[in-house]
Amino acid sequence: MDELVTTDKPAPQAAEMRPYSAAELKAAVLAKLTYAVGKAPEVASRRDWFLAVTFATRDIAVGRWLESLNAVYGDGRKRVYYLSLEFLIGRLLFDAMTNLGIAQPMEEALDQLGVNLSDLRRIEPDAALGNGGLGRLAACFMDSMATLSIAAHGYGIRYDNGLFRQIIRGGWQQETPEDWLVNGNPWEFVRPEYNYAIGFGGWVEMIQGDDERAHHVWHPAETVEAVAYDTPIVGWRGRHVNTLRLWSARATDPLKLEAFNAGDYVGAFSEAVRAEAISKVLYPSDATPAGQELRLRQEYFFASASLLDLIRRHIKQWGDVRTLGQHSAVQLNDTHPAIGIAELMRILVDLNKVEWDEAWSIAQAVFSYTNHTLLPEALETWAVPLMERVLPRHMQIIYLINAAHLDSARRRGFVDQGLLASISMIDEHAGRRVRMGNLAFIGSHKINGVSALHTDLMRKTVFHGLNTVYPGRITNKTNGITFRRWLIECNPKLADIIRAVLGERGLDDYGALKGLAAHADDPALHEQVAAAHKSCKAALARTIADQVNQRVDLDAMFDVQVKRIHEYKRQLLNIIETVARYNAIRANPTIDFAPRVKIFAGKAAASYTQAKLIIKLAIDVAKVVNSDPTVRGLLKVVFLPNYNVSLAEIIMPAADLSEQISTAGMEASGTGNMKMALNGALTVGTLDGANVEMRDLVGDDNIFIFGLTAAEVEASRAQGIDSTERIAASPILREALDEIGSGVFSTDDATRYRGLVDTLTHHDYFMVCADFDAYWATQIKIDATWRDRKRWMRSSILNTANVGWFSSDRTISEYAKEIWNAPFAPIS
């Protein structure tokens, strides 16, 4: 989008947004309906109106976009490039209108036209550009970079079908394509003039140059075109607008005409199908060699196109690629774009004839890397033969980087062979694989974790050796969320309460939310917040009724665990407690259990059999519990399918209890915990990820912490992970597991969960049984706290007041100051 700038003069910062009246917006919508959609109001469908409103909103955003880009070119500020395989941006219409300050007058304008804005919001599909927390974080960061007027581009892939649409058939997860682009995307601008040839395979030729240096020329066997699609990302109050540029793969020769004319109609399109597969699906299964190759092709495709694009932009403005490190910062969101380090070296050395040592200095100045996992198996590695076949020149470059890195370590006295093996980019013990985490670490000037605990554990575990060799390179940047979106757009009544108590500053400045704490004991505020929360619960109840045909009690505690389904996130612990609660309610009718609605949602990876079994168990338990009259309304269990941003926007503000119960030491951060606490939910969780900082912020009395610490988990595993004795010593746990394993919840297949129970009994790696008794006791404590409504409401308000620190504005300002050295303008 920055290529549209035409002014030759330095441009000033974009002026403040002017207000738009309902009359102006009404005229704009009608003009778009007529001239962009081609419909008269009398015959326009709801989708026609949605497009008209979107185009009218987009026009305002584009005006700010051009002003922002003029300002960036005018003052020459440093640019930030955020490379991420996921951007879970969700629906954009209401987000853009809110940030542009036109949501209210637009609603008035549409009322005059007899159109309901809420209905139009539901027409927009979720952009299927991500999976979970990593992708939603990238979207939050893009929002905050625009809010803080950082000159930023996001780079990723424009997936035709995203991850998958989750449907439930017979209680089992089924994956179907997410066809979010079937009717087009009104937010994007295709930029066919900016496309790049991305090579794969082939061979490398060494040529003796006139300067008597050896030069390497890569001759790819296959070339795929990367075509740019731009989406404007509007910051708060429209102060600044940045660009999200996504790449779509296109074959250089979309049709083999000779084959087509010979009657081979399928073969004629084979090259196009192979090329376009790169941007079809997020995270194709890597269970097969072909799947592994496709993942590598995806990662290189978008990293290469992004680097070629940003270097083109840099040379256009600054003329010399050697100044790239002064004017550009590239953030690698996890290891997916790490191949970009080798690609930048290829671009600098092979294409721009920069000396190797200077090129390496430029690369390290440019790159920084965010790590999102402590699981060694989740740090990407690629088989050396695959890399040599798909990216032969890059494999040469990686060998050279690794040799220089190990030689440097030896010269500085690090000669222990075990240490050198651990810091090498080549893992020699697993069939020779390239460690992309090590490449990202070595090629970056800063490496950050995403919570205080995670960063500390990074230094001690997955990057212990590299941290020893490069002390001080690891830093912490605790994740954050776009707190305005999760209040104003998801919980408008609570946002209005905050405005009434704190003024507009309460939504401008995340730090100002603390002022709400002074009113935490105000009974009138308790009533207002409770009423606002009940309206959110009513909206979620309607969704539950629509999706799974269950009626839920709005006065019950909405106990929520929504996130990717994974064993370490321990949905299984929650389900077992649900079974134990079900047993206790039936066996002990005199116990004063708080009525609860247990709400689960999340997708299991397509090839993750155990996670799919956990979903099935949740649904089987729900079927039994929800049909048993002896429960007397004290327990309801719900699994909502196809969890995405739009569903999260309904669930998060309705939560009373937020389940953040991962095995301590395994969750990097978590951001769902932040969103629910911001909306007043109390958290039950382990001392894992950002829960540690959340406890420090909200206070021990306003959060429910249980279970083993990260150090205790490590010590317990060292002693063995057989839980036979633990189960024998816990009658409540033993009864729940016996029922699950014997088929009480699976009468159609009594053996369905026997293997799952055997794993928990003899291989309890994720400490489900080890933490169960503490979890059960904490849940009983939560029941008692729920019945003390004054105490619960006080804690709820204190959660909202104190978690403003988890704003992505704060996180991004820390990145800008301490990693990118990029200018930013705080909200004043």
PDB file of N, CA, C and O in Angstrom, residues 512-554:
ATOM      1  N   ALA A 512      -5.042   3.371  32.999  1.00  0.00           N
ATOM      2  CA  ALA A 512      -6.111   4.078  33.701  1.00  0.00           C
ATOM      3  C   ALA A 512      -7.157   3.135  34.277  1.00  0.00           C
ATOM      4  O   ALA A 512      -7.903   3.514  35.191  1.00  0.00           O
ATOM      5  N   LEU A 513      -7.213   1.898  33.755  1.00  0.00           N
ATOM      6  CA  LEU A 513      -8.189   0.932  34.282  1.00  0.00           C
ATOM      7  C   LEU A 513      -7.998   0.680  35.773  1.00  0.00           C
ATOM      8  O   LEU A 513      -8.945   0.301  36.475  1.00  0.00           O
ATOM      9  N   LYS A 514      -6.785   0.896  36.264  1.00  0.00           N
ATOM     10  CA  LYS A 514      -6.531   0.685  37.694  1.00  0.00           C
ATOM     11  C   LYS A 514      -7.457   1.522  38.566  1.00  0.00           C
ATOM     12  O   LYS A 514      -7.748   1.161  39.714  1.00  0.00           O
ATOM     13  N   GLY A 515      -7.910   2.644  38.018  1.00  0.00           N
ATOM     14  CA  GLY A 515      -8.791   3.507  38.795  1.00  0.00           C
ATOM     15  C   GLY A 515     -10.085   2.838  39.194  1.00  0.00           C
ATOM     16  O   GLY A 515     -10.768   3.270  40.140  1.00  0.00           O
ATOM     17  N   LEU A 516     -10.455   1.771  38.499  1.00  0.00           N
ATOM     18  CA  LEU A 516     -11.681   1.041  38.831  1.00  0.00           C
ATOM     19  C   LEU A 516     -11.571   0.353  40.187  1.00  0.00           C
ATOM     20  O   LEU A 516     -12.584   0.097  40.852  1.00  0.00           O
ATOM     21  N   ALA A 517     -10.347   0.052  40.616  1.00  0.00           N
ATOM     22  CA  ALA A 517     -10.147  -0.687  41.868  1.00  0.00           C
ATOM     23  C   ALA A 517     -10.688   0.087  43.068  1.00  0.00           C
ATOM     24  O   ALA A 517     -11.152  -0.515  44.046  1.00  0.00           O
ATOM     25  N   ALA A 518     -10.626   1.406  42.993  1.00  0.00           N
ATOM     26  CA  ALA A 518     -11.102   2.216  44.115  1.00  0.00           C
ATOM     27  C   ALA A 518     -12.605   2.064  44.336  1.00  0.00           C
ATOM     28  O   ALA A 518     -13.121   2.429  45.394  1.00  0.00           O
ATOM     29  N   HIS A 519     -13.310   1.538  43.350  1.00  0.00           N
ATOM     30  CA  HIS A 519     -14.761   1.394  43.435  1.00  0.00           C
ATOM     31  C   HIS A 519     -15.188  -0.063  43.607  1.00  0.00           C
ATOM     32  O   HIS A 519     -16.370  -0.383  43.456  1.00  0.00           O
ATOM     33  N   ALA A 520     -14.246  -0.934  43.931  1.00  0.00           N
ATOM     34  CA  ALA A 520     -14.531  -2.373  43.960  1.00  0.00           C
ATOM     35  C   ALA A 520     -15.529  -2.765  45.042  1.00  0.00           C
ATOM     36  O   ALA A 520     -16.135  -3.838  44.950  1.00  0.00           O
ATOM     37  N   ASP A 521     -15.708  -1.936  46.058  1.00  0.00           N
ATOM     38  CA  ASP A 521     -16.643  -2.266  47.137  1.00  0.00           C
ATOM     39  C   ASP A 521     -17.965  -1.512  47.017  1.00  0.00           C
ATOM     40  O   ASP A 521     -18.796  -1.584  47.925  1.00  0.00           O
ATOM     41  N   ASP A 522     -18.173  -0.833  45.919  1.00  0.00           N
ATOM     42  CA  ASP A 522     -19.377  -0.033  45.731  1.00  0.00           C
ATOM     43  C   ASP A 522     -20.548  -0.944  45.343  1.00  0.00           C
ATOM     44  O   ASP A 522     -20.553  -1.530  44.258  1.00  0.00           O
ATOM     45  N   PRO A 523     -21.562  -1.074  46.188  1.00  0.00           N
ATOM     46  CA  PRO A 523     -22.692  -1.965  45.870  1.00  0.00           C
ATOM     47  C   PRO A 523     -23.407  -1.574  44.575  1.00  0.00           C
ATOM     48  O   PRO A 523     -23.874  -2.450  43.834  1.00  0.00           O
ATOM     49  N   ALA A 524     -23.513  -0.274  44.312  1.00  0.00           N
ATOM     50  CA  ALA A 524     -24.178   0.157  43.082  1.00  0.00           C
ATOM     51  C   ALA A 524     -23.397  -0.308  41.860  1.00  0.00           C
ATOM     52  O   ALA A 524     -23.993  -0.737  40.853  1.00  0.00           O
ATOM     53  N   LEU A 525     -22.058  -0.228  41.938  1.00  0.00           N
ATOM     54  CA  LEU A 525     -21.234  -0.703  40.824  1.00  0.00           C
ATOM     55  C   LEU A 525     -21.374  -2.208  40.670  1.00  0.00           C
ATOM     56  O   LEU A 525     -21.408  -2.725  39.546  1.00  0.00           O
ATOM     57  N   HIS A 526     -21.459  -2.918  41.797  1.00  0.00           N
ATOM     58  CA  HIS A 526     -21.673  -4.371  41.737  1.00  0.00           C
ATOM     59  C   HIS A 526     -22.928  -4.684  40.923  1.00  0.00           C
ATOM     60  O   HIS A 526     -22.923  -5.577  40.066  1.00  0.00           O
ATOM     61  N   GLU A 527     -23.998  -3.962  41.189  1.00  0.00           N
ATOM     62  CA  GLU A 527     -25.253  -4.212  40.483  1.00  0.00           C
ATOM     63  C   GLU A 527     -25.123  -3.922  38.994  1.00  0.00           C
ATOM     64  O   GLU A 527     -25.600  -4.680  38.149  1.00  0.00           O
ATOM     65  N   GLN A 528     -24.453  -2.819  38.650  1.00  0.00           N
ATOM     66  CA  GLN A 528     -24.295  -2.445  37.244  1.00  0.00           C
ATOM     67  C   GLN A 528     -23.452  -3.481  36.499  1.00  0.00           C
ATOM     68  O   GLN A 528     -23.798  -3.909  35.381  1.00  0.00           O
ATOM     69  N   VAL A 529     -22.340  -3.881  37.122  1.00  0.00           N
ATOM     70  CA  VAL A 529     -21.449  -4.854  36.476  1.00  0.00           C
ATOM     71  C   VAL A 529     -22.147  -6.205  36.343  1.00  0.00           C
ATOM     72  O   VAL A 529     -22.037  -6.879  35.301  1.00  0.00           O
ATOM     73  N   ALA A 530     -22.876  -6.608  37.379  1.00  0.00           N
ATOM     74  CA  ALA A 530     -23.590  -7.885  37.325  1.00  0.00           C
ATOM     75  C   ALA A 530     -24.638  -7.876  36.218  1.00  0.00           C
ATOM     76  O   ALA A 530     -24.813  -8.873  35.497  1.00  0.00           O
ATOM     77  N   ALA A 531     -25.327  -6.762  36.043  1.00  0.00           N
ATOM     78  CA  ALA A 531     -26.342  -6.672  34.986  1.00  0.00           C
ATOM     79  C   ALA A 531     -25.693  -6.725  33.606  1.00  0.00           C
ATOM     80  O   ALA A 531     -26.205  -7.393  32.692  1.00  0.00           O
ATOM     81  N   ALA A 532     -24.576  -6.032  33.448  1.00  0.00           N
ATOM     82  CA  ALA A 532     -23.859  -6.071  32.172  1.00  0.00           C
ATOM     83  C   ALA A 532     -23.385  -7.485  31.868  1.00  0.00           C
ATOM     84  O   ALA A 532     -23.494  -7.975  30.732  1.00  0.00           O
ATOM     85  N   HIS A 533     -22.889  -8.151  32.908  1.00  0.00           N
ATOM     86  CA  HIS A 533     -22.385  -9.508  32.721  1.00  0.00           C
ATOM     87  C   HIS A 533     -23.524 -10.470  32.377  1.00  0.00           C
ATOM     88  O   HIS A 533     -23.355 -11.348  31.525  1.00  0.00           O
ATOM     89  N   LYS A 534     -24.667 -10.275  32.994  1.00  0.00           N
ATOM     90  CA  LYS A 534     -25.788 -11.170  32.713  1.00  0.00           C
ATOM     91  C   LYS A 534     -26.256 -11.037  31.272  1.00  0.00           C
ATOM     92  O   LYS A 534     -26.670 -12.025  30.640  1.00  0.00           O
ATOM     93  N   SER A 535     -26.171  -9.841  30.708  1.00  0.00           N
ATOM     94  CA  SER A 535     -26.541  -9.674  29.297  1.00  0.00           C
ATOM     95  C   SER A 535     -25.579 -10.429  28.395  1.00  0.00           C
ATOM     96  O   SER A 535     -25.993 -10.983  27.368  1.00  0.00           O
ATOM     97  N   CYS A 536     -24.306 -10.480  28.772  1.00  0.00           N
ATOM     98  CA  CYS A 536     -23.330 -11.274  27.999  1.00  0.00           C
ATOM     99  C   CYS A 536     -23.626 -12.760  28.126  1.00  0.00           C
ATOM    100  O   CYS A 536     -23.518 -13.517  27.147  1.00  0.00           O
ATOM    101  N   LYS A 537     -24.007 -13.188  29.329  1.00  0.00           N
ATOM    102  CA  LYS A 537     -24.354 -14.589  29.525  1.00  0.00           C
ATOM    103  C   LYS A 537     -25.597 -14.959  28.724  1.00  0.00           C
ATOM    104  O   LYS A 537     -25.693 -16.067  28.172  1.00  0.00           O
ATOM    105  N   ALA A 538     -26.531 -14.033  28.618  1.00  0.00           N
ATOM    106  CA  ALA A 538     -27.734 -14.301  27.831  1.00  0.00           C
ATOM    107  C   ALA A 538     -27.383 -14.489  26.355  1.00  0.00           C
ATOM    108  O   ALA A 538     -27.959 -15.355  25.680  1.00  0.00           O
ATOM    109  N   ALA A 539     -26.439 -13.686  25.860  1.00  0.00           N
ATOM    110  CA  ALA A 539     -26.020 -13.828  24.461  1.00  0.00           C
ATOM    111  C   ALA A 539     -25.356 -15.178  24.235  1.00  0.00           C
ATOM    112  O   ALA A 539     -25.598 -15.846  23.218  1.00  0.00           O
ATOM    113  N   LEU A 540     -24.514 -15.607  25.189  1.00  0.00           N
ATOM    114  CA  LEU A 540     -23.879 -16.918  25.060  1.00  0.00           C
ATOM    115  C   LEU A 540     -24.921 -18.028  25.179  1.00  0.00           C
ATOM    116  O   LEU A 540     -24.850 -19.036  24.451  1.00  0.00           O
ATOM    117  N   ALA A 541     -25.881 -17.862  26.058  1.00  0.00           N
ATOM    118  CA  ALA A 541     -26.933 -18.877  26.212  1.00  0.00           C
ATOM    119  C   ALA A 541     -27.699 -19.067  24.905  1.00  0.00           C
ATOM    120  O   ALA A 541     -28.056 -20.190  24.534  1.00  0.00           O
ATOM    121  N   ARG A 542     -27.940 -17.966  24.195  1.00  0.00           N
ATOM    122  CA  ARG A 542     -28.630 -18.075  22.901  1.00  0.00           C
ATOM    123  C   ARG A 542     -27.769 -18.840  21.902  1.00  0.00           C
ATOM    124  O   ARG A 542     -28.279 -19.668  21.122  1.00  0.00           O
ATOM    125  N   THR A 543     -26.469 -18.595  21.915  1.00  0.00           N
ATOM    126  CA  THR A 543     -25.553 -19.316  21.025  1.00  0.00           C
ATOM    127  C   THR A 543     -25.540 -20.803  21.356  1.00  0.00           C
ATOM    128  O   THR A 543     -25.566 -21.657  20.452  1.00  0.00           O
ATOM    129  N   ILE A 544     -25.510 -21.127  22.645  1.00  0.00           N
ATOM    130  CA  ILE A 544     -25.527 -22.530  23.065  1.00  0.00           C
ATOM    131  C   ILE A 544     -26.819 -23.205  22.604  1.00  0.00           C
ATOM    132  O   ILE A 544     -26.810 -24.332  22.083  1.00  0.00           O
ATOM    133  N   ALA A 545     -27.920 -22.516  22.769  1.00  0.00           N
ATOM    134  CA  ALA A 545     -29.202 -23.083  22.339  1.00  0.00           C
ATOM    135  C   ALA A 545     -29.231 -23.304  20.836  1.00  0.00           C
ATOM    136  O   ALA A 545     -29.711 -24.334  20.349  1.00  0.00           O
ATOM    137  N   ASP A 546     -28.690 -22.346  20.090  1.00  0.00           N
ATOM    138  CA  ASP A 546     -28.693 -22.455  18.632  1.00  0.00           C
ATOM    139  C   ASP A 546     -27.781 -23.568  18.144  1.00  0.00           C
ATOM    140  O   ASP A 546     -28.113 -24.299  17.197  1.00  0.00           O
ATOM    141  N   GLN A 547     -26.610 -23.708  18.774  1.00  0.00           N
ATOM    142  CA  GLN A 547     -25.597 -24.618  18.242  1.00  0.00           C
ATOM    143  C   GLN A 547     -25.738 -26.041  18.748  1.00  0.00           C
ATOM    144  O   GLN A 547     -25.475 -26.989  17.999  1.00  0.00           O
ATOM    145  N   VAL A 548     -26.088 -26.220  20.010  1.00  0.00           N
ATOM    146  CA  VAL A 548     -26.136 -27.592  20.560  1.00  0.00           C
ATOM    147  C   VAL A 548     -27.474 -27.912  21.211  1.00  0.00           C
ATOM    148  O   VAL A 548     -27.615 -28.937  21.880  1.00  0.00           O
ATOM    149  N   ASN A 549     -28.448 -27.016  21.044  1.00  0.00           N
ATOM    150  CA  ASN A 549     -29.816 -27.272  21.502  1.00  0.00           C
ATOM    151  C   ASN A 549     -29.885 -27.580  22.994  1.00  0.00           C
ATOM    152  O   ASN A 549     -30.592 -28.492  23.430  1.00  0.00           O
ATOM    153  N   GLN A 550     -29.137 -26.796  23.784  1.00  0.00           N
ATOM    154  CA  GLN A 550     -29.173 -26.938  25.237  1.00  0.00           C
ATOM    155  C   GLN A 550     -29.583 -25.614  25.865  1.00  0.00           C
ATOM    156  O   GLN A 550     -29.138 -24.549  25.437  1.00  0.00           O
ATOM    157  N   ARG A 551     -30.451 -25.680  26.863  1.00  0.00           N
ATOM    158  CA  ARG A 551     -30.849 -24.495  27.618  1.00  0.00           C
ATOM    159  C   ARG A 551     -30.003 -24.432  28.881  1.00  0.00           C
ATOM    160  O   ARG A 551     -29.825 -25.451  29.563  1.00  0.00           O
ATOM    161  N   VAL A 552     -29.502 -23.263  29.187  1.00  0.00           N
ATOM    162  CA  VAL A 552     -28.651 -23.119  30.371  1.00  0.00           C
ATOM    163  C   VAL A 552     -29.194 -22.020  31.267  1.00  0.00           C
ATOM    164  O   VAL A 552     -29.854 -21.079  30.808  1.00  0.00           O
ATOM    165  N   ASP A 553     -28.902 -22.146  32.533  1.00  0.00           N
ATOM    166  CA  ASP A 553     -29.387 -21.228  33.562  1.00  0.00           C
ATOM    167  C   ASP A 553     -28.436 -20.034  33.658  1.00  0.00           C
ATOM    168  O   ASP A 553     -27.243 -20.198  33.933  1.00  0.00           O
ATOM    169  N   LEU A 554     -28.949 -18.824  33.445  1.00  0.00           N
ATOM    170  CA  LEU A 554     -28.107 -17.629  33.493  1.00  0.00           C
ATOM    171  C   LEU A 554     -27.583 -17.344  34.894  1.00  0.00           C
ATOM    172  O   LEU A 554     -26.588 -16.622  35.040  1.00  0.00           O
TER     173      LEU A 554
END
